[in-house]
Amino acid sequence: MSGKELQKQLTWEFPHIGKEKPQQIEEAAAFCEGYKTFLNRGKTERECVKTAEELLKAAGYQVYDETKTYQPGDKVYQINRGKSLIAATFGKRPVKEGVRINGAHIDSPRLDLKPMPLYEKDEMALFKTHYYGGIRKYQWTAIPLAMHGVVIKADGEAVELNLGENPGDPVFCITDLLPHLAGEQNERKLKDGVQGEELNIVVGSLPFVCEEDIKEAVKLNVLQILHEQYQITEKDFLRAEVEFVPAFKASDAGLDRSMIGAYGQDDRVCAYTALMAEIDEKEPLYTTVTVLTDKEEIGSCGNTGLDSNYVGDFIIWLAQGQGADPKEVFRNSICLSSDVNAAYDPTFHQVYEPRNSSYINKGCVLTKYTGSRGKSGSNDASAELMAKIIGIMDREGVCWQIGELGAVDAGGGGTIAKFVASLNIDVVDLGVPILSMHSPFELASKLDVYHTYKAFRAFCRG
Ligand code: MN
Ligand code: MN
């Protein structure tokens, strides 16, 4: 055997999909048209749930009823408080043999309004914000922002806000200093370049015009407009969840249109691909359970996040529906914690370890462990589970790669995996490599999005 042949036999490298399967470039681009629409329609967890529900209903899904008996191929869904969602397709095998769970999150880093947000200073009206999730604060200034949210009025009526997305809508922004006057600010460390209490959103500059001399007329003018448009008052903000997100739309990126640039791809890219795989699977062997969850970005806490029992409860209902012991169902189940990973960035290569990083265009990334320092806070999937998932993907021709979240001790992070693992379920992270993760405009490769969908299809099937 020649050295070259031996090398081919014994060594391994992940291929660039564009080189290996150029015919898939167009398929991937076509698949991503629906993805861009999903991103534009769902910029908050509530909007994602609504959009997903529409897609599920159109595909024949019914609201889950734990008192009913279901047959293989039946499709159901359940919504948790408007912020997270479970969709399932009943499999041919009984649930006691385990279910196939695919969990992605639909919350993304953003700026929430404080409970008393509106104030006037020096004849300008502004909103105070409290950031949600891990953001680099300086990235959120001087870009157009849109207002999304819900206000529950005293009589219980829910008023939905969505302003800054449609042509002709006004947008909002956070100001930053001009370079000419930023001398002192430039001396700050980058992490303090813009501070939390400086993330104030400009909302108005004209006074309410009247005969009497009133204080804070600019604030009053803003309140008057809000009252006119939404019939809300300042007190109503105390019963509200208002989120400011980048106003721009998902776009093709690059001259070759190989990428998508958009806000919120962490983790709506996995949410969309998981949802499509769930919908497209008509006769799964094992019951599929697709979870679009909330609150991952702040540690999966809260009753709509995965530290809550809502997914476990759903599986218990599935077990009870078939007279199975839920403990047996948990033990035999497999879960993909479907979340993005940090793609190798040639500009900032120092924080990556090139042999163990994920790269755009090499497919979905299977992440054995996340965590920080000595894998702290990680799930660390077993070799047996890695073998199973790799086997499923290889069998179905999915392009996948391995990736750590950056170099050792460069930082770190976590996902929903450890919360699923605590139910005694085998779980591993899998998702799309992303550039500029958590920024207002994240980049993903269309081929990677497409192969993540393919991986989820294979997982549902096998
Ligand atoms: Mn994520
Ligand atoms: Mn994240």
Short mmCIF file of C-alpha atoms and ligand atoms in Angstrom, two decimals:
data_model
loop_
_atom_site.label_atom_id
_atom_site.label_comp_id
_atom_site.label_asym_id
_atom_site.label_seq_id
_atom_site.Cartn_x
_atom_site.Cartn_y
_atom_site.Cartn_z
CA MET A 1 0.00 0.00 0.00
CA SER A 2 1.28 3.46 -0.88
CA GLY A 3 1.72 6.14 1.72
CA LYS A 4 -1.09 8.15 0.12
CA GLU A 5 -3.49 5.21 0.30
CA LEU A 6 -2.55 4.53 3.89
CA GLN A 7 -3.06 8.18 4.72
CA LYS A 8 -6.53 8.09 3.16
CA GLN A 9 -7.36 5.00 5.16
CA LEU A 10 -6.08 6.12 8.53
CA THR A 11 -6.58 9.87 8.76
CA TRP A 12 -9.76 11.95 8.88
CA GLU A 13 -10.69 15.46 7.81
CA PHE A 14 -14.13 17.02 7.52
CA PRO A 15 -14.80 18.12 3.93
CA HIS A 16 -16.15 21.47 2.70
CA ILE A 17 -19.66 20.62 1.50
CA GLY A 18 -19.38 23.05 -1.41
CA LYS A 19 -16.45 21.00 -2.74
CA GLU A 20 -17.83 17.59 -1.89
CA LYS A 21 -21.47 18.13 -2.91
CA PRO A 22 -21.71 21.26 -5.09
CA GLN A 23 -25.12 20.13 -6.37
CA GLN A 24 -26.52 20.81 -2.90
CA ILE A 25 -25.74 24.53 -2.96
CA GLU A 26 -29.02 25.24 -4.76
CA GLU A 27 -31.05 22.84 -2.60
CA ALA A 28 -29.68 24.55 0.50
CA ALA A 29 -30.50 28.01 -0.85
CA ALA A 30 -34.08 26.93 -1.62
CA PHE A 31 -34.49 25.46 1.88
CA CYS A 32 -33.26 28.70 3.44
CA GLU A 33 -35.96 30.84 1.82
CA GLY A 34 -38.45 29.47 4.36
CA TYR A 35 -35.89 29.95 7.09
CA LYS A 36 -35.51 33.65 6.32
CA THR A 37 -39.28 34.09 6.46
CA PHE A 38 -39.35 32.30 9.82
CA LEU A 39 -36.63 34.63 11.16
CA ASN A 40 -38.47 37.73 9.98
CA ARG A 41 -41.78 36.61 11.47
CA GLY A 42 -40.38 35.43 14.80
CA LYS A 43 -38.13 37.95 16.51
CA THR A 44 -39.30 37.10 20.01
CA GLU A 45 -40.08 33.80 21.70
CA ARG A 46 -43.82 34.58 21.61
CA GLU A 47 -43.74 35.39 17.90
CA CYS A 48 -41.78 32.19 17.22
CA VAL A 49 -44.41 30.15 19.05
CA LYS A 50 -47.18 31.78 17.01
CA THR A 51 -45.35 31.23 13.72
CA ALA A 52 -44.57 27.63 14.63
CA GLU A 53 -48.19 27.00 15.64
CA GLU A 54 -49.39 28.23 12.24
CA LEU A 55 -46.95 25.90 10.47
CA LEU A 56 -47.98 22.97 12.68
CA LYS A 57 -51.71 23.57 12.20
CA ALA A 58 -51.23 23.80 8.44
CA ALA A 59 -49.47 20.41 8.63
CA GLY A 60 -52.43 18.83 10.46
CA TYR A 61 -51.20 18.96 14.04
CA GLN A 62 -53.89 18.96 16.76
CA VAL A 63 -53.68 20.35 20.28
CA TYR A 64 -52.51 17.50 22.53
CA ASP A 65 -55.17 16.00 24.80
CA GLU A 66 -53.68 13.73 27.47
CA THR A 67 -57.02 11.93 27.88
CA LYS A 68 -57.05 10.76 24.25
CA THR A 69 -55.50 7.64 22.70
CA TYR A 70 -53.23 8.24 19.74
CA GLN A 71 -52.13 6.09 16.82
CA PRO A 72 -48.75 5.97 15.02
CA GLY A 73 -48.51 8.94 12.68
CA ASP A 74 -50.80 11.18 14.79
CA LYS A 75 -49.39 14.67 15.18
CA VAL A 76 -49.96 16.84 18.24
CA TYR A 77 -48.65 20.01 19.87
CA GLN A 78 -48.82 21.78 23.19
CA ILE A 79 -48.00 25.41 23.99
CA ASN A 80 -46.58 26.45 27.34
CA ARG A 81 -47.75 29.97 28.30
CA GLY A 82 -47.29 31.31 24.78
CA LYS A 83 -43.50 31.14 25.09
CA SER A 84 -42.46 27.57 24.49
CA LEU A 85 -43.91 24.72 22.48
CA ILE A 86 -43.78 20.94 22.13
CA ALA A 87 -44.73 19.15 18.89
CA ALA A 88 -44.83 15.38 18.60
CA THR A 89 -45.51 12.65 16.06
CA PHE A 90 -46.46 9.24 17.43
CA GLY A 91 -44.12 6.46 16.38
CA LYS A 92 -44.65 2.83 15.49
CA ARG A 93 -42.69 1.62 18.50
CA PRO A 94 -44.31 2.03 21.94
CA VAL A 95 -43.02 5.00 23.95
CA LYS A 96 -41.60 2.67 26.60
CA GLU A 97 -38.82 1.99 24.07
CA GLY A 98 -37.98 5.70 24.31
CA VAL A 99 -38.77 8.85 22.36
CA ARG A 100 -36.59 11.03 20.13
CA ILE A 101 -36.41 14.52 21.58
CA ASN A 102 -35.13 17.50 19.64
CA GLY A 103 -34.83 20.64 21.76
CA ALA A 104 -33.94 24.08 20.42
CA HIS A 105 -34.47 27.49 21.99
CA ILE A 106 -36.41 30.43 20.58
CA ASP A 107 -35.28 33.21 22.91
CA SER A 108 -32.35 35.34 21.76
CA PRO A 109 -30.25 38.06 23.37
CA ARG A 110 -32.08 41.41 23.28
CA LEU A 111 -32.95 44.56 25.19
CA ASP A 112 -35.98 44.36 27.47
CA LEU A 113 -37.72 47.46 28.77
CA LYS A 114 -37.50 48.10 32.49
CA PRO A 115 -40.87 48.16 34.32
CA MET A 116 -40.79 52.00 34.49
CA PRO A 117 -39.03 52.65 31.20
CA LEU A 118 -40.06 56.08 30.01
CA TYR A 119 -38.29 59.26 31.08
CA GLU A 120 -37.46 62.70 29.78
CA LYS A 121 -34.02 64.25 29.96
CA ASP A 122 -33.01 67.55 28.41
CA GLU A 123 -36.13 67.56 26.25
CA MET A 124 -35.65 64.11 24.82
CA ALA A 125 -37.78 61.09 25.69
CA LEU A 126 -35.99 57.76 26.27
CA PHE A 127 -36.67 54.21 27.39
CA LYS A 128 -34.55 52.51 30.07
CA THR A 129 -33.62 48.93 29.15
CA HIS A 130 -32.30 45.87 30.89
CA TYR A 131 -30.42 43.57 28.56
CA TYR A 132 -31.43 39.90 28.32
CA GLY A 133 -28.80 37.23 27.71
CA GLY A 134 -25.15 37.68 26.85
CA ILE A 135 -24.66 40.76 24.71
CA ARG A 136 -21.62 42.84 23.87
CA LYS A 137 -23.24 46.16 24.72
CA TYR A 138 -21.31 48.32 22.28
CA GLN A 139 -22.78 46.31 19.38
CA TRP A 140 -26.29 47.57 20.18
CA THR A 141 -25.73 51.30 19.71
CA ALA A 142 -26.36 53.22 16.49
CA ILE A 143 -28.35 50.45 14.79
CA PRO A 144 -32.08 50.51 13.97
CA LEU A 145 -34.17 48.74 16.61
CA ALA A 146 -37.77 47.53 16.50
CA MET A 147 -40.20 47.30 19.40
CA HIS A 148 -41.95 43.98 20.00
CA GLY A 149 -43.99 42.86 22.94
CA VAL A 150 -47.20 42.46 24.81
CA VAL A 151 -49.00 44.63 27.35
CA ILE A 152 -51.68 43.11 29.57
CA LYS A 153 -54.10 45.90 30.44
CA ALA A 154 -55.92 46.16 33.78
CA ASP A 155 -59.02 44.52 32.29
CA GLY A 156 -56.93 41.56 31.05
CA GLU A 157 -56.86 42.58 27.41
CA ALA A 158 -53.55 41.76 25.72
CA VAL A 159 -52.19 44.47 23.44
CA GLU A 160 -49.49 43.38 21.04
CA LEU A 161 -46.72 45.74 20.03
CA ASN A 162 -44.80 45.39 16.79
CA LEU A 163 -43.27 48.59 15.50
CA GLY A 164 -40.23 49.09 13.32
CA GLU A 165 -40.55 46.05 11.07
CA ASN A 166 -42.82 47.21 8.27
CA PRO A 167 -42.02 49.69 5.50
CA GLY A 168 -43.00 53.14 6.73
CA ASP A 169 -42.69 52.24 10.42
CA PRO A 170 -40.47 54.41 12.59
CA VAL A 171 -37.44 52.68 14.13
CA PHE A 172 -35.59 53.31 17.38
CA CYS A 173 -31.96 53.51 18.39
CA ILE A 174 -29.43 53.90 21.16
CA THR A 175 -27.03 56.79 20.59
CA ASP A 176 -23.27 56.55 20.80
CA LEU A 177 -20.59 59.20 20.98
CA LEU A 178 -19.06 60.73 17.89
CA PRO A 179 -15.36 59.87 17.54
CA HIS A 180 -14.49 63.55 17.94
CA LEU A 181 -15.70 63.50 21.56
CA ALA A 182 -14.99 59.89 22.45
CA GLY A 183 -11.46 60.43 23.74
CA GLU A 184 -12.35 59.58 27.31
CA GLN A 185 -14.76 56.78 26.38
CA ASN A 186 -12.05 55.23 24.19
CA GLU A 187 -9.95 54.72 27.30
CA ARG A 188 -12.59 52.40 28.77
CA LYS A 189 -12.11 48.67 28.41
CA LEU A 190 -14.13 47.26 25.51
CA LYS A 191 -16.53 45.47 27.87
CA ASP A 192 -17.34 48.82 29.52
CA GLY A 193 -17.27 50.82 26.27
CA VAL A 194 -21.02 51.17 26.61
CA GLN A 195 -22.46 50.39 30.02
CA GLY A 196 -25.78 48.83 30.96
CA GLU A 197 -27.33 52.09 32.11
CA GLU A 198 -26.21 53.76 28.88
CA LEU A 199 -28.40 51.46 26.76
CA ASN A 200 -31.18 54.05 26.60
CA ILE A 201 -33.46 54.05 23.59
CA VAL A 202 -34.46 57.36 22.00
CA VAL A 203 -38.24 57.46 21.53
CA GLY A 204 -39.13 61.09 20.96
CA SER A 205 -38.10 64.72 20.88
CA LEU A 206 -41.24 66.80 20.31
CA PRO A 207 -43.28 68.32 23.16
CA PHE A 208 -46.99 67.91 23.72
CA VAL A 209 -48.36 71.22 22.55
CA CYS A 210 -50.79 73.00 24.89
CA GLU A 211 -51.54 76.39 26.43
CA GLU A 212 -50.36 75.68 29.97
CA ASP A 213 -46.77 75.38 31.04
CA ILE A 214 -46.27 71.67 31.81
CA LYS A 215 -43.25 69.71 32.95
CA GLU A 216 -41.87 66.87 30.80
CA ALA A 217 -43.93 67.74 27.76
CA VAL A 218 -41.80 65.48 25.49
CA LYS A 219 -42.51 62.47 27.69
CA LEU A 220 -46.19 63.40 27.70
CA ASN A 221 -46.20 63.59 23.93
CA VAL A 222 -44.79 60.06 23.70
CA LEU A 223 -47.38 58.82 26.20
CA GLN A 224 -50.11 60.48 24.21
CA ILE A 225 -48.97 58.72 21.01
CA LEU A 226 -48.79 55.36 22.82
CA HIS A 227 -52.28 55.95 24.18
CA GLU A 228 -53.60 56.89 20.78
CA GLN A 229 -52.05 53.86 19.04
CA TYR A 230 -52.36 51.18 21.74
CA GLN A 231 -54.70 52.65 24.40
CA ILE A 232 -52.03 52.19 27.07
CA THR A 233 -50.74 54.42 29.87
CA GLU A 234 -47.46 54.58 31.78
CA LYS A 235 -48.85 52.20 34.42
CA ASP A 236 -49.49 49.56 31.75
CA PHE A 237 -45.72 49.09 31.29
CA LEU A 238 -45.78 47.42 34.72
CA ARG A 239 -47.86 44.61 33.17
CA ALA A 240 -45.81 44.28 30.00
CA GLU A 241 -42.99 42.45 28.32
CA VAL A 242 -41.49 44.74 25.71
CA GLU A 243 -38.41 43.62 23.81
CA PHE A 244 -36.24 45.72 21.50
CA VAL A 245 -34.49 43.79 18.75
CA PRO A 246 -32.56 44.75 15.60
CA ALA A 247 -34.98 46.07 13.00
CA PHE A 248 -33.20 44.67 9.98
CA LYS A 249 -34.39 41.64 8.04
CA ALA A 250 -32.69 38.34 7.32
CA SER A 251 -30.60 38.70 4.17
CA ASP A 252 -28.42 36.64 1.92
CA ALA A 253 -24.83 37.51 2.73
CA GLY A 254 -21.78 37.47 0.51
CA LEU A 255 -21.38 37.93 -3.23
CA ASP A 256 -21.92 34.21 -3.63
CA ARG A 257 -25.02 34.38 -1.37
CA SER A 258 -23.61 31.42 0.54
CA MET A 259 -24.61 32.76 3.95
CA ILE A 260 -27.53 34.25 5.81
CA GLY A 261 -27.07 37.33 7.95
CA ALA A 262 -29.77 37.93 10.53
CA TYR A 263 -30.62 38.66 14.13
CA GLY A 264 -31.56 35.76 16.39
CA GLN A 265 -30.10 32.82 14.48
CA ASP A 266 -28.96 31.52 17.90
CA ASP A 267 -31.05 29.49 18.18
CA ARG A 268 -33.91 29.98 15.73
CA VAL A 269 -31.76 28.27 13.12
CA CYS A 270 -32.10 25.04 15.09
CA ALA A 271 -35.72 25.80 15.98
CA TYR A 272 -36.67 26.12 12.31
CA THR A 273 -34.73 23.09 11.11
CA ALA A 274 -36.06 21.00 14.02
CA LEU A 275 -39.62 22.12 13.33
CA MET A 276 -39.35 21.34 9.61
CA ALA A 277 -37.89 17.90 10.35
CA GLU A 278 -40.72 17.24 12.82
CA ILE A 279 -43.38 18.32 10.32
CA ASP A 280 -41.81 16.40 7.41
CA GLU A 281 -41.56 13.12 9.35
CA LYS A 282 -44.83 11.30 8.70
CA GLU A 283 -44.23 7.80 10.10
CA PRO A 284 -41.42 7.82 12.63
CA LEU A 285 -40.22 4.60 14.21
CA TYR A 286 -39.94 6.23 17.64
CA THR A 287 -42.25 9.00 18.80
CA THR A 288 -40.66 12.36 18.02
CA VAL A 289 -40.85 15.16 20.57
CA THR A 290 -39.72 18.54 19.23
CA VAL A 291 -39.29 21.25 21.83
CA LEU A 292 -38.95 24.95 21.11
CA THR A 293 -38.05 26.35 24.48
CA ASP A 294 -37.63 29.74 26.13
CA LYS A 295 -35.11 31.25 28.56
CA GLU A 296 -32.03 29.31 27.42
CA GLU A 297 -30.09 32.55 27.11
CA ILE A 298 -30.49 33.27 30.82
CA GLY A 299 -29.84 29.76 32.09
CA SER A 300 -33.04 27.88 31.14
CA CYS A 301 -34.71 29.13 34.33
CA GLY A 302 -38.38 30.04 34.64
CA ASN A 303 -41.38 27.83 33.92
CA THR A 304 -41.05 28.25 30.15
CA GLY A 305 -37.38 27.23 30.21
CA LEU A 306 -35.98 23.73 30.29
CA ASP A 307 -35.19 23.78 33.99
CA SER A 308 -39.00 23.60 34.39
CA ASN A 309 -40.82 20.27 34.38
CA TYR A 310 -42.93 21.00 31.33
CA VAL A 311 -41.09 18.67 28.95
CA GLY A 312 -40.82 15.93 31.58
CA ASP A 313 -44.55 16.28 32.29
CA PHE A 314 -45.36 15.92 28.60
CA ILE A 315 -43.32 12.70 28.42
CA ILE A 316 -45.06 11.43 31.55
CA TRP A 317 -48.42 12.02 29.81
CA LEU A 318 -47.16 10.13 26.75
CA ALA A 319 -46.13 7.24 29.01
CA GLN A 320 -49.42 7.22 30.91
CA GLY A 321 -51.31 7.29 27.60
CA GLN A 322 -49.75 3.93 26.78
CA GLY A 323 -49.67 2.50 30.30
CA ALA A 324 -45.88 2.71 30.41
CA ASP A 325 -43.64 3.63 33.32
CA PRO A 326 -42.36 7.18 32.64
CA LYS A 327 -39.02 6.27 34.22
CA GLU A 328 -38.55 3.64 31.54
CA VAL A 329 -39.44 6.14 28.81
CA PHE A 330 -36.89 8.66 30.13
CA ARG A 331 -34.15 6.04 30.42
CA ASN A 332 -34.64 4.82 26.85
CA SER A 333 -34.98 8.24 25.22
CA ILE A 334 -32.39 10.16 23.23
CA CYS A 335 -32.26 13.92 22.89
CA LEU A 336 -30.48 16.31 20.61
CA SER A 337 -29.87 19.56 22.45
CA SER A 338 -29.98 21.53 19.24
CA ASP A 339 -28.01 24.70 19.59
CA VAL A 340 -25.47 26.69 17.68
CA ASN A 341 -21.72 26.60 18.18
CA ALA A 342 -19.03 29.20 17.55
CA ALA A 343 -17.70 28.87 14.00
CA TYR A 344 -13.96 29.39 13.51
CA ASP A 345 -13.36 33.01 12.62
CA PRO A 346 -10.17 33.70 10.63
CA THR A 347 -10.10 37.28 11.93
CA PHE A 348 -10.14 36.19 15.57
CA HIS A 349 -8.40 32.84 15.20
CA GLN A 350 -6.58 33.22 18.54
CA VAL A 351 -9.59 32.10 20.60
CA TYR A 352 -10.06 28.88 18.60
CA GLU A 353 -8.14 25.64 18.52
CA PRO A 354 -8.20 24.95 14.79
CA ARG A 355 -8.23 21.14 14.92
CA ASN A 356 -11.25 21.06 17.23
CA SER A 357 -13.30 24.01 15.99
CA SER A 358 -16.33 23.97 13.74
CA TYR A 359 -16.12 25.72 10.37
CA ILE A 360 -18.85 27.20 8.21
CA ASN A 361 -19.78 25.01 5.23
CA LYS A 362 -18.65 21.77 6.85
CA GLY A 363 -22.11 20.84 8.09
CA CYS A 364 -23.87 20.68 11.42
CA VAL A 365 -21.61 20.55 14.44
CA LEU A 366 -21.83 17.74 16.96
CA THR A 367 -20.60 19.12 20.28
CA LYS A 368 -19.72 16.42 22.81
CA TYR A 369 -19.38 18.91 25.64
CA THR A 370 -19.68 22.63 26.28
CA GLY A 371 -18.98 24.25 29.67
CA SER A 372 -16.08 26.37 30.85
CA ARG A 373 -12.60 25.61 32.23
CA GLY A 374 -12.58 21.88 33.11
CA LYS A 375 -15.90 21.23 31.29
CA SER A 376 -17.70 22.84 34.25
CA GLY A 377 -21.45 22.99 33.69
CA SER A 378 -21.26 20.60 30.76
CA ASN A 379 -23.30 17.53 29.92
CA ASP A 380 -20.40 15.67 28.22
CA ALA A 381 -22.16 13.06 26.07
CA SER A 382 -20.96 9.46 26.28
CA ALA A 383 -18.90 7.74 23.60
CA GLU A 384 -21.83 5.34 23.16
CA LEU A 385 -24.22 8.19 22.35
CA MET A 386 -21.68 9.85 20.05
CA ALA A 387 -21.39 6.52 18.20
CA LYS A 388 -25.16 6.26 17.87
CA ILE A 389 -25.67 9.82 16.55
CA ILE A 390 -22.66 9.65 14.21
CA GLY A 391 -23.97 6.30 12.94
CA ILE A 392 -27.40 7.78 12.19
CA MET A 393 -25.90 10.77 10.35
CA ASP A 394 -23.36 8.76 8.35
CA ARG A 395 -26.04 6.30 7.29
CA GLU A 396 -28.20 9.12 5.92
CA GLY A 397 -25.40 11.05 4.17
CA VAL A 398 -25.47 14.05 6.52
CA CYS A 399 -22.42 16.31 6.47
CA TRP A 400 -21.41 16.92 10.06
CA GLN A 401 -18.34 17.97 11.99
CA ILE A 402 -17.06 18.12 15.51
CA GLY A 403 -16.43 21.33 17.41
CA GLU A 404 -15.52 22.64 20.81
CA LEU A 405 -16.78 26.04 21.96
CA GLY A 406 -13.44 27.78 21.44
CA ALA A 407 -10.00 26.97 22.82
CA VAL A 408 -9.57 25.59 26.34
CA ASP A 409 -9.84 28.40 28.90
CA ALA A 410 -10.74 30.97 26.21
CA GLY A 411 -14.25 31.20 27.68
CA GLY A 412 -17.16 28.81 27.41
CA GLY A 413 -20.89 28.43 27.68
CA GLY A 414 -23.77 26.05 28.24
CA THR A 415 -26.95 24.83 26.59
CA ILE A 416 -30.15 23.03 27.57
CA ALA A 417 -28.28 19.69 27.48
CA LYS A 418 -27.63 19.43 31.21
CA PHE A 419 -31.29 20.04 32.07
CA VAL A 420 -32.39 17.25 29.74
CA ALA A 421 -29.70 14.97 31.15
CA SER A 422 -31.11 15.51 34.64
CA LEU A 423 -34.25 13.64 33.47
CA ASN A 424 -32.02 10.58 32.91
CA ILE A 425 -32.10 11.03 29.14
CA ASP A 426 -29.09 10.56 26.84
CA VAL A 427 -28.39 13.96 25.29
CA VAL A 428 -25.80 15.59 23.04
CA ASP A 429 -25.50 19.04 21.47
CA LEU A 430 -25.88 19.45 17.74
CA GLY A 431 -26.46 22.58 15.69
CA VAL A 432 -25.22 25.15 13.21
CA PRO A 433 -21.82 26.89 13.41
CA ILE A 434 -22.35 30.66 13.66
CA LEU A 435 -20.09 33.67 13.14
CA SER A 436 -20.61 36.77 15.32
CA MET A 437 -22.85 34.75 17.65
CA HIS A 438 -25.03 36.87 19.99
CA SER A 439 -24.41 39.98 17.89
CA PRO A 440 -27.31 41.88 16.29
CA PHE A 441 -26.35 40.35 12.92
CA GLU A 442 -25.19 36.73 13.06
CA LEU A 443 -23.88 34.78 10.07
CA ALA A 444 -24.68 31.17 9.16
CA SER A 445 -23.91 29.10 6.07
CA LYS A 446 -26.88 27.92 4.03
CA LEU A 447 -25.25 24.53 3.49
CA ASP A 448 -24.88 24.10 7.25
CA VAL A 449 -28.51 25.07 7.85
CA TYR A 450 -29.59 22.52 5.24
CA HIS A 451 -27.44 19.74 6.66
CA THR A 452 -28.71 20.46 10.16
CA TYR A 453 -32.22 19.89 8.81
CA LYS A 454 -30.95 16.67 7.21
CA ALA A 455 -29.42 15.59 10.53
CA PHE A 456 -32.73 16.19 12.31
CA ARG A 457 -34.61 14.24 9.61
CA ALA A 458 -32.21 11.34 10.06
CA PHE A 459 -32.61 11.55 13.86
CA CYS A 460 -36.43 11.49 13.60
CA ARG A 461 -36.27 8.51 11.26
CA GLY A 462 -33.68 6.47 13.11
MN MN B 1 -28.10 29.00 21.86
MN MN B 2 -26.88 31.80 22.93
#
